[in-house]
Short mmCIF file of C-alpha atoms and ligand atoms in Angstrom, two decimals:
data_model
loop_
_atom_site.label_atom_id
_atom_site.label_comp_id
_atom_site.label_asym_id
_atom_site.label_seq_id
_atom_site.Cartn_x
_atom_site.Cartn_y
_atom_site.Cartn_z
CA MET W 1 0.91 -27.92 -4.49
CA PRO W 2 -2.67 -26.66 -5.82
CA VAL W 3 -5.54 -27.65 -3.10
CA SER W 4 -7.14 -30.59 -5.30
CA SER W 5 -10.04 -31.95 -3.03
CA VAL W 6 -11.84 -31.03 0.14
CA GLU W 7 -9.63 -33.79 1.71
CA GLU W 8 -6.48 -31.89 0.93
CA SER W 9 -7.77 -28.12 1.62
CA GLU W 10 -9.10 -29.55 5.20
CA ARG W 11 -5.29 -30.74 5.26
CA PHE W 12 -3.93 -27.52 4.86
CA ARG W 13 -6.08 -25.96 7.13
CA ASN W 14 -5.21 -28.34 9.52
CA ARG W 15 -1.46 -27.48 9.24
CA VAL W 16 -2.25 -23.67 9.26
CA ARG W 17 -4.23 -24.18 12.43
CA ALA W 18 -1.41 -26.03 14.10
CA TRP W 19 1.22 -23.49 12.99
CA LEU W 20 -0.48 -20.48 14.07
CA GLU W 21 -1.43 -22.10 17.52
CA ALA W 22 2.06 -22.97 17.89
CA ASN W 23 3.80 -19.51 16.75
CA LEU W 24 1.81 -16.81 16.84
CA PRO W 25 3.06 -15.31 20.43
CA PRO W 26 0.35 -15.15 23.14
CA THR W 27 0.29 -11.41 23.58
CA LEU W 28 -0.36 -10.35 19.65
CA ARG W 29 -3.19 -13.11 19.99
CA ALA W 30 -4.51 -10.56 23.09
CA HIS W 31 -3.72 -7.44 21.35
CA PRO W 32 -3.86 -7.88 17.60
CA ARG W 33 -3.69 -4.06 16.55
CA ARG W 34 -0.69 -3.92 18.14
CA VAL W 35 0.51 -6.07 14.73
CA SER W 36 -0.42 -3.60 12.43
CA GLU W 37 0.60 -0.45 14.43
CA ALA W 38 4.52 -2.28 14.17
CA MET W 39 3.67 -1.21 10.33
CA VAL W 40 3.43 2.33 10.78
CA ASP W 41 7.03 3.84 9.18
CA GLY W 42 9.69 5.13 12.40
CA ALA W 43 7.17 3.13 14.51
CA GLU W 44 9.06 1.05 17.46
CA ILE W 45 9.05 -2.47 16.75
CA PRO W 46 8.39 -4.40 20.35
CA ASP W 47 9.90 -8.20 20.55
CA ASP W 48 6.53 -10.10 20.02
CA VAL W 49 5.94 -8.56 16.51
CA LYS W 50 9.90 -9.35 16.03
CA THR W 51 9.26 -12.58 16.93
CA TRP W 52 6.10 -12.94 14.91
CA ARG W 53 7.70 -11.43 11.95
CA ALA W 54 10.59 -13.59 11.49
CA ARG W 55 8.49 -16.75 12.35
CA PHE W 56 5.51 -16.31 9.80
CA GLY W 57 8.38 -14.20 6.82
CA ALA W 58 9.96 -18.02 6.88
CA THR W 59 7.12 -19.11 5.99
CA GLY W 60 6.17 -17.47 2.85
CA TRP W 61 3.00 -16.50 4.03
CA GLY W 62 3.12 -13.18 4.57
CA VAL W 63 2.91 -13.12 0.13
CA PRO W 64 1.22 -16.36 -0.21
CA ALA W 65 1.01 -16.04 -3.86
CA TRP W 66 4.88 -15.25 -4.59
CA PRO W 67 7.43 -18.67 -5.77
CA LYS W 68 8.84 -20.40 -2.96
CA ARG W 69 12.57 -19.75 -4.41
CA PHE W 70 12.42 -16.37 -3.59
CA GLY W 71 10.99 -16.90 -0.31
CA GLY W 72 7.46 -16.49 -1.04
CA GLY W 73 4.64 -19.29 0.10
CA GLY W 74 4.02 -20.32 -3.53
CA LEU W 75 0.20 -20.91 -2.26
CA SER W 76 -2.69 -22.03 -4.66
CA PRO W 77 -5.80 -19.47 -4.89
CA ASP W 78 -7.45 -21.78 -3.02
CA GLU W 79 -5.27 -22.45 -0.32
CA ILE W 80 -4.49 -18.77 0.06
CA GLY W 81 -8.15 -18.53 0.98
CA VAL W 82 -7.84 -20.66 3.62
CA LEU W 83 -4.58 -19.12 4.99
CA ASN W 84 -7.04 -16.36 5.67
CA GLU W 85 -9.84 -17.28 7.07
CA GLU W 86 -7.40 -19.13 9.31
CA MET W 87 -5.97 -16.10 10.17
CA ALA W 88 -9.17 -13.89 10.59
CA ARG W 89 -10.41 -17.07 13.22
CA ILE W 90 -8.07 -15.96 15.85
CA ASP W 91 -7.21 -12.03 14.49
CA ALA W 92 -3.97 -12.93 13.50
CA ARG W 93 -2.30 -10.14 11.11
CA ASN W 94 -0.23 -10.73 8.61
CA PRO W 95 3.46 -8.59 10.09
CA ILE W 96 4.70 -8.57 6.35
CA GLY W 97 3.91 -5.59 4.52
CA GLY W 98 5.09 -2.12 3.30
CA LEU W 99 6.02 -0.69 -0.58
CA GLY W 100 8.12 -3.74 -1.57
CA VAL W 101 4.70 -6.24 -0.90
CA MET W 102 2.46 -4.23 -2.14
CA MET W 103 4.22 -2.71 -5.46
CA PHE W 104 7.75 -2.99 -5.97
CA GLY W 105 7.70 -6.81 -5.24
CA PRO W 106 5.30 -7.95 -7.99
CA THR W 107 6.25 -5.29 -10.29
CA LEU W 108 9.80 -6.97 -10.13
CA LEU W 109 8.58 -10.03 -10.18
CA GLU W 110 7.54 -9.23 -13.83
CA PHE W 111 10.51 -7.27 -15.52
CA GLY W 112 13.15 -8.52 -12.92
CA ASN W 113 16.28 -11.05 -14.26
CA GLU W 114 16.97 -13.53 -12.39
CA GLU W 115 20.03 -12.15 -10.39
CA GLN W 116 17.75 -8.69 -9.06
CA LEU W 117 15.16 -11.39 -8.34
CA GLN W 118 17.16 -13.64 -5.88
CA GLN W 119 18.81 -10.25 -4.25
CA HIS W 120 14.93 -8.70 -3.95
CA ILE W 121 12.58 -10.46 -3.64
CA PRO W 122 13.74 -12.62 -0.52
CA PRO W 123 14.02 -9.78 2.01
CA ILE W 124 10.93 -7.94 0.76
CA ALA W 125 9.32 -11.56 1.61
CA ARG W 126 11.00 -11.50 5.12
CA ASN W 127 10.29 -7.98 5.69
CA GLU W 128 14.12 -7.19 5.99
CA ILE W 129 14.41 -4.27 3.78
CA ARG W 130 12.18 -1.25 3.43
CA TRP W 131 11.73 0.17 -0.12
CA CYS W 132 10.87 3.79 -1.20
CA GLN W 133 9.03 5.09 -4.55
CA GLY W 134 11.24 7.63 -6.41
CA PHE W 135 8.73 8.79 -9.13
CA SER W 136 7.22 12.11 -8.44
CA GLU W 137 9.47 15.38 -8.92
CA PRO W 138 8.58 18.95 -8.27
CA GLY W 139 7.68 19.38 -12.25
CA ALA W 140 6.52 16.08 -12.72
CA GLY W 141 3.24 14.87 -10.83
CA SER W 142 0.32 13.86 -12.57
CA ASP W 143 2.66 14.31 -15.14
CA LEU W 144 4.79 12.19 -14.58
CA ALA W 145 6.58 11.41 -17.60
CA SER W 146 7.76 15.13 -17.61
CA LEU W 147 10.67 14.10 -15.05
CA ARG W 148 14.30 15.25 -15.50
CA MET W 149 16.11 13.43 -12.91
CA ALA W 150 18.73 12.63 -15.06
CA ALA W 151 21.06 9.11 -14.91
CA GLU W 152 24.34 9.32 -17.22
CA ASP W 153 25.63 6.64 -18.62
CA CYS W 154 29.20 5.67 -17.58
CA GLY W 155 30.85 2.37 -18.88
CA ASP W 156 29.62 0.10 -15.72
CA HIS W 157 27.14 2.37 -13.34
CA PHE W 158 25.28 5.56 -13.91
CA LEU W 159 25.54 8.64 -12.85
CA VAL W 160 22.03 10.24 -10.69
CA THR W 161 21.43 13.71 -10.14
CA GLY W 162 18.49 15.65 -9.51
CA GLN W 163 15.19 15.52 -6.90
CA LYS W 164 12.00 13.19 -5.73
CA ILE W 165 9.45 14.59 -3.82
CA TRP W 166 6.77 13.46 -1.51
CA THR W 167 8.78 9.95 -1.38
CA THR W 168 7.23 8.21 1.80
CA GLY W 169 9.61 6.32 4.49
CA ALA W 170 12.14 7.84 2.84
CA GLN W 171 14.09 8.56 6.04
CA PHE W 172 13.66 5.05 7.24
CA ALA W 173 14.36 3.27 3.39
CA ASP W 174 17.57 1.07 2.76
CA TRP W 175 16.41 0.83 -1.10
CA CYS W 176 14.06 3.14 -3.61
CA PHE W 177 12.81 1.96 -6.82
CA CYS W 178 13.10 5.38 -9.50
CA LEU W 179 12.25 6.77 -12.71
CA VAL W 180 15.03 8.46 -14.00
CA ARG W 181 15.81 9.92 -17.74
CA THR W 182 18.12 8.17 -19.86
CA LYS W 183 17.41 10.31 -22.94
CA ASN W 184 15.99 13.43 -24.19
CA SER W 185 13.60 12.22 -26.87
CA PRO W 186 10.35 14.46 -28.14
CA LYS W 187 8.83 11.49 -27.14
CA LYS W 188 9.08 12.04 -23.49
CA HIS W 189 8.27 8.51 -22.23
CA ASP W 190 11.02 6.91 -24.48
CA GLY W 191 13.37 8.31 -22.71
CA ILE W 192 12.91 7.12 -19.26
CA SER W 193 14.16 4.16 -17.41
CA PHE W 194 13.58 1.95 -14.10
CA LEU W 195 16.33 2.11 -11.63
CA LEU W 196 16.45 0.66 -8.31
CA VAL W 197 18.87 3.19 -5.89
CA ASP W 198 21.13 1.62 -2.70
CA MET W 199 19.43 4.66 -0.15
CA ARG W 200 23.30 4.43 1.67
CA SER W 201 25.11 5.37 -1.22
CA PRO W 202 27.37 8.52 -1.19
CA GLY W 203 25.05 11.37 -2.94
CA VAL W 204 21.70 11.00 -1.29
CA GLU W 205 20.40 13.17 0.80
CA VAL W 206 16.74 13.13 2.90
CA ARG W 207 14.57 15.85 3.81
CA PRO W 208 11.30 14.73 5.79
CA ILE W 209 8.62 17.50 5.20
CA ARG W 210 6.20 17.80 7.87
CA LEU W 211 2.48 17.83 7.67
CA ILE W 212 -0.77 18.93 9.40
CA SER W 213 -0.89 15.66 11.42
CA GLY W 214 2.28 16.63 12.79
CA GLU W 215 3.83 13.60 11.39
CA SER W 216 6.51 13.40 8.29
CA GLN W 217 5.18 10.96 6.13
CA PHE W 218 7.28 11.71 3.13
CA CYS W 219 10.45 13.42 2.38
CA GLU W 220 12.59 15.49 -0.09
CA THR W 221 15.01 13.00 -1.73
CA PHE W 222 17.83 14.66 -3.62
CA PHE W 223 20.87 12.64 -5.77
CA THR W 224 23.78 14.10 -6.21
CA GLU W 225 26.14 12.50 -8.70
CA VAL W 226 25.01 9.58 -7.11
CA MET W 227 26.86 6.19 -8.61
CA VAL W 228 24.55 3.42 -9.81
CA PRO W 229 25.65 0.02 -10.75
CA LYS W 230 24.38 -0.91 -14.19
CA ALA W 231 23.39 -4.06 -12.59
CA ASN W 232 20.35 -2.07 -10.73
CA LEU W 233 18.61 -0.86 -14.31
CA VAL W 234 15.23 -3.35 -14.24
CA GLY W 235 14.15 -3.95 -17.92
CA PRO W 236 15.19 -1.98 -20.52
CA LEU W 237 17.44 0.96 -21.06
CA ASN W 238 14.86 3.41 -22.25
CA GLY W 239 12.05 1.42 -21.23
CA GLY W 240 11.21 2.36 -18.37
CA TRP W 241 7.69 3.54 -18.65
CA ALA W 242 5.94 0.53 -19.39
CA ILE W 243 7.13 -1.03 -15.86
CA ALA W 244 6.11 2.38 -14.10
CA LYS W 245 2.57 2.45 -15.68
CA ARG W 246 2.67 -1.76 -14.57
CA LEU W 247 3.93 -0.19 -10.35
CA LEU W 248 1.15 2.43 -11.12
CA GLN W 249 -1.41 -0.38 -10.84
CA HIS W 250 -0.15 -2.40 -8.03
CA GLU W 251 -0.42 0.84 -6.22
CA ARG W 252 -3.75 1.17 -6.60
CA GLN W 253 -4.83 -1.81 -5.93
CA ALA W 254 -2.88 -1.26 -3.13
CA ALA W 255 -3.87 2.04 -1.86
CA SER W 256 -7.80 0.75 -2.06
CA GLY W 257 -7.11 -1.84 0.43
CA GLY W 258 -6.83 -4.76 -1.70
CA ALA W 259 -2.95 -5.21 -0.18
CA SER W 260 -2.27 -2.97 2.04
CA PRO W 261 -1.46 -4.55 5.91
CA LEU W 262 -4.08 -1.58 7.65
CA GLY W 263 -7.06 -3.53 5.65
CA ALA W 264 -9.33 -1.67 3.91
CA PRO W 265 -12.10 0.41 5.39
CA SER W 266 -14.11 -1.55 7.94
CA THR W 267 -17.37 0.46 9.20
CA LEU W 268 -18.31 -1.87 11.61
CA ARG W 269 -16.84 0.25 14.84
CA LEU W 270 -18.03 3.32 13.69
CA SER W 271 -22.12 2.08 14.04
CA ASP W 272 -21.30 0.95 17.68
CA LEU W 273 -19.82 4.16 18.58
CA ALA W 274 -22.67 6.10 16.81
CA ARG W 275 -25.19 3.78 19.16
CA GLU W 276 -22.92 4.56 22.45
CA THR W 277 -22.51 8.86 21.44
CA VAL W 278 -25.76 9.77 20.31
CA GLY W 279 -28.09 6.94 21.73
CA VAL W 280 -30.66 4.67 19.98
CA ASP W 281 -34.92 4.61 20.46
CA SER W 282 -37.40 2.00 21.93
CA ASP W 283 -36.76 0.21 18.35
CA GLY W 284 -32.85 0.81 18.95
CA ARG W 285 -32.72 2.47 16.01
CA LEU W 286 -30.05 6.03 16.59
CA THR W 287 -32.14 8.81 18.11
CA ASP W 288 -30.99 11.26 14.74
CA PRO W 289 -32.97 10.52 11.83
CA ASP W 290 -30.49 12.76 10.02
CA LEU W 291 -27.54 10.83 11.12
CA ARG W 292 -29.28 7.51 11.03
CA ARG W 293 -30.13 7.79 7.34
CA ARG W 294 -26.24 8.98 6.12
CA LEU W 295 -24.42 6.40 8.24
CA THR W 296 -26.75 3.77 6.83
CA GLU W 297 -26.28 5.24 3.61
CA HIS W 298 -22.62 4.78 4.18
CA LEU W 299 -22.69 1.60 5.66
CA MET W 300 -23.97 0.31 2.17
CA ASP W 301 -21.75 2.17 0.20
CA ALA W 302 -19.19 1.00 2.36
CA ARG W 303 -20.22 -2.76 2.01
CA ALA W 304 -20.78 -2.57 -2.03
CA PHE W 305 -17.34 -1.36 -2.24
CA GLU W 306 -15.48 -4.01 -0.08
CA LEU W 307 -17.49 -6.60 -2.28
CA THR W 308 -16.01 -4.80 -5.51
CA ARG W 309 -12.68 -4.99 -3.85
CA ALA W 310 -12.62 -8.34 -3.00
CA ARG W 311 -14.05 -9.25 -6.98
CA GLY W 312 -10.97 -7.38 -8.00
CA GLU W 313 -8.52 -8.71 -5.71
CA ALA W 314 -9.73 -12.24 -7.01
CA GLU W 315 -9.13 -11.45 -10.21
CA ARG W 316 -5.88 -10.41 -9.81
CA ARG W 317 -5.19 -13.17 -7.96
CA SER W 318 -6.56 -15.59 -10.66
CA ASN W 319 -4.21 -13.52 -13.23
CA SER W 320 -1.74 -12.57 -11.43
CA ASP W 321 -1.99 -9.35 -12.80
CA PRO W 322 -3.38 -6.12 -11.18
CA SER W 323 -7.09 -5.83 -12.20
CA THR W 324 -8.00 -3.06 -14.86
CA ILE W 325 -10.34 -1.85 -12.33
CA SER W 326 -7.65 -0.40 -9.86
CA SER W 327 -8.37 3.32 -10.54
CA ILE W 328 -12.21 2.59 -9.93
CA LEU W 329 -10.92 1.04 -6.60
CA LYS W 330 -8.61 3.75 -5.62
CA ASN W 331 -11.40 6.52 -6.11
CA ALA W 332 -13.93 4.72 -4.52
CA GLY W 333 -11.66 3.30 -1.29
CA SER W 334 -10.47 6.71 -0.39
CA ARG W 335 -14.23 8.53 -0.85
CA VAL W 336 -15.48 5.85 1.37
CA SER W 337 -12.22 6.20 4.09
CA GLN W 338 -12.69 10.13 4.39
CA LEU W 339 -16.13 9.50 4.55
CA ARG W 340 -16.32 7.11 7.52
CA ALA W 341 -13.60 9.87 8.59
CA GLU W 342 -15.88 12.34 8.62
CA LEU W 343 -18.82 10.46 10.28
CA THR W 344 -16.09 9.83 13.03
CA LEU W 345 -15.51 13.17 14.28
CA GLU W 346 -19.53 14.43 13.70
CA VAL W 347 -20.12 11.21 16.12
CA LEU W 348 -17.59 12.25 18.27
CA GLY W 349 -19.00 15.73 19.05
CA HIS W 350 -16.51 17.60 20.81
CA GLN W 351 -14.09 14.70 21.57
CA GLY W 352 -13.73 14.39 18.18
CA LEU W 353 -11.59 18.26 18.33
CA GLY W 354 -8.52 17.48 20.33
CA TRP W 355 -5.60 17.41 19.53
CA SER W 356 -3.58 16.37 21.99
CA GLY W 357 -4.13 16.46 25.97
CA GLU W 358 -5.41 14.30 29.04
CA ALA W 359 -9.00 15.06 28.20
CA PHE W 360 -8.88 13.05 25.39
CA ALA W 361 -8.84 9.61 24.77
CA ALA W 362 -6.40 8.10 22.87
CA SER W 363 -8.31 6.72 20.52
CA GLU W 364 -9.99 9.91 19.98
CA LEU W 365 -6.97 11.96 19.50
CA ALA W 366 -5.79 9.14 16.56
CA SER W 367 -9.42 9.91 14.75
CA VAL W 368 -8.43 13.56 14.36
CA ARG W 369 -4.83 12.68 12.63
CA THR W 370 -6.86 9.99 10.32
CA TRP W 371 -9.23 12.74 9.53
CA LEU W 372 -6.66 14.77 8.36
CA LEU W 373 -4.46 12.55 6.75
CA GLY W 374 -7.41 10.84 5.13
CA LYS W 375 -7.09 14.08 2.84
CA SER W 376 -4.02 12.93 1.28
CA GLY W 377 -5.79 9.60 -0.26
CA SER W 378 -7.42 11.89 -3.00
CA ILE W 379 -3.78 12.70 -4.48
CA ALA W 380 -1.19 9.77 -3.41
CA GLY W 381 -0.56 6.99 -6.07
CA GLY W 382 -2.70 9.33 -8.53
CA SER W 383 -4.56 11.69 -8.49
CA HIS W 384 -8.69 11.56 -8.23
CA GLU W 385 -9.02 13.84 -11.41
CA VAL W 386 -6.30 11.92 -13.26
CA GLN W 387 -7.99 8.42 -12.13
CA ASN W 388 -11.20 9.75 -13.75
CA ASN W 389 -9.69 10.46 -17.10
CA ILE W 390 -8.05 6.78 -16.85
CA ILE W 391 -11.50 5.21 -15.92
CA ALA W 392 -13.07 7.45 -19.11
CA LYS W 393 -10.19 6.57 -21.02
CA ARG W 394 -9.07 3.04 -20.93
CA ILE W 395 -12.35 1.13 -19.08
CA LEU W 396 -15.15 3.48 -20.43
CA GLY W 397 -13.64 3.71 -24.15
CA LEU W 398 -14.97 7.58 -23.61
CA PRO W 399 -12.98 10.40 -26.76
CA ASP W 400 -10.14 12.24 -25.14
CA PRO W 401 -11.39 15.88 -25.68
CA ALA W 402 -7.34 17.11 -25.82
CA GLY W 403 -7.28 14.07 -28.62
CA SER W 404 -4.06 12.44 -26.90
CA SER W 405 -3.57 9.27 -26.94
C1 LIG G 1 0.33 10.66 0.94
C2 LIG G 1 1.16 10.82 -0.07
C3 LIG G 1 2.56 9.88 -0.64
C4 LIG G 1 2.97 10.09 -1.67
N1 LIG G 1 3.97 9.18 -1.87
C5 LIG G 1 4.67 9.43 -2.99
C6 LIG G 1 6.03 8.26 -2.66
O1 LIG G 1 6.12 8.01 -2.11
N2 LIG G 1 6.90 8.31 -4.47
C7 LIG G 1 6.51 9.54 -5.12
O2 LIG G 1 7.15 9.23 -6.46
N3 LIG G 1 5.39 9.95 -5.08
C8 LIG G 1 4.24 10.18 -4.04
N4 LIG G 1 3.19 11.14 -3.91
C9 LIG G 1 3.17 12.25 -4.72
C10 LIG G 1 1.93 11.69 -5.54
O3 LIG G 1 1.91 10.87 -6.72
C11 LIG G 1 1.61 13.01 -6.63
O4 LIG G 1 1.12 14.29 -5.77
C12 LIG G 1 0.47 13.10 -7.38
O5 LIG G 1 0.98 12.14 -8.56
C13 LIG G 1 -0.15 13.93 -7.90
O6 LIG G 1 1.11 14.87 -8.60
P1 LIG G 1 1.28 16.42 -7.67
O7 LIG G 1 1.52 16.83 -6.45
O8 LIG G 1 2.21 17.02 -8.69
O9 LIG G 1 0.00 17.68 -8.12
P2 LIG G 1 -0.10 18.23 -9.63
O10 LIG G 1 -0.22 16.99 -11.04
O11 LIG G 1 0.29 18.89 -9.59
O12 LIG G 1 -1.69 18.41 -9.96
C14 LIG G 1 -2.55 19.25 -8.81
C15 LIG G 1 -3.96 19.21 -9.38
O13 LIG G 1 -4.54 19.36 -10.98
C16 LIG G 1 -4.96 18.09 -11.17
N5 LIG G 1 -4.68 17.41 -12.40
C17 LIG G 1 -3.27 17.11 -12.75
N6 LIG G 1 -3.29 17.42 -14.01
C18 LIG G 1 -4.63 16.68 -14.86
C19 LIG G 1 -5.40 16.30 -15.65
N7 LIG G 1 -4.77 16.09 -17.07
N8 LIG G 1 -6.52 16.18 -15.81
C20 LIG G 1 -7.05 16.86 -14.26
N9 LIG G 1 -7.07 17.50 -13.51
C21 LIG G 1 -5.79 17.24 -13.42
C22 LIG G 1 -4.42 16.99 -10.15
O14 LIG G 1 -5.85 16.29 -10.04
C23 LIG G 1 -4.53 18.00 -8.71
O15 LIG G 1 -5.79 18.44 -8.54
C24 LIG G 1 2.26 11.24 -2.57
C25 LIG G 1 1.89 11.75 -2.41
C26 LIG G 1 1.00 11.92 -1.12
C27 LIG G 1 -0.43 12.95 -0.77
#
């Protein structure tokens, strides 16, 4: 129901407010971060977050723009604005997230058939099913179309054999959306299909990769003669490249903070932290003029980024397409986050150098890990250089020196 008048908007606001009052567990109102912490792959989910997830998931408001008949909220852009305002007012966090919400769901809504939508969209809207992304291979990262994992046509099913790498959350995932080669063609983009693989199928093996941060965020994933029903093919056979490109746009948009459950870069706490640790002069300014200048520049960049991201998000909502500026946002967002992490460590001084031990607060230890993990922002979802190529060609219309299309 679109909000067509101020009156209707206020009615909707009252409904949302009353619902939140009645349904947000008081423990999460007191400690909102618990919701975001439970979104991390492998995290234990406390009972209050489980309750909140089930209640919120049942409303469809976790994916507010998705159609109601598939478990989404079916809300208009105005209603979504009201919902966001009311949630922000009491710091209620959206407990529905993951790759299904950020990139697979919107792509399936565009390219999937009725059966696929009925099967996969409602569990994503309720956060019941985890998805992982099987795109990259050892020989196919930036040059994704070189992928070799093969799906052999066996009548009513495909037989899938090959390897994926950097598969985020594969060890926790129920399903994987994969790119597979279904034809060897001189034009390598033409022989790629988009296939959905049940991770419990015989022949799927997942090996977590240990990172410098000490965690295993992603995996090597091996597929050995995995039987996949033909019904799991999304879009036309050999027509997966267009679907992959659209999914990558959603991924970049999400990577910039637009749809991420962990939210966009926020610099508010950094300036408070700097005041506390570095100290202020009689005018209330940071005593270190060099740090003051760099911090101010960063805050201005972060603010400009937030505004541009909000514009991109509004554009996406009104077109229901990912914005064409997703490559710019992806690069800018990861730079802002990386600089914030660097400044945080600098401001913390020696306390920003701890890896473990009682001498360091949990937030200090987390800052080091955030700084390390932040490096991956320049690579995940397509490297900085590759995004710059896209910006140059597709957005600025600059000629390609290599002469390719
Ligand atoms: C944290 C993280 C999570 C990830 N999660 C997933 C996932 O869930 N699923 C998945 O499928 N993949 C995932 N990836 C993989 C990611 O998509 C690839 O790492 C990325 O596309 C780069 O590919 P590559 O690692 O093979 O590097 P390469 O393509 O080998 O690139 C190496 C270097 O060469 C540069 N380069 C390459 N081509 C060009 C060019 N044409 N012009 C200029 N420079 C170029 C790159 O910028 C880069 O610096 C993840 C990666 C990270 C870091």
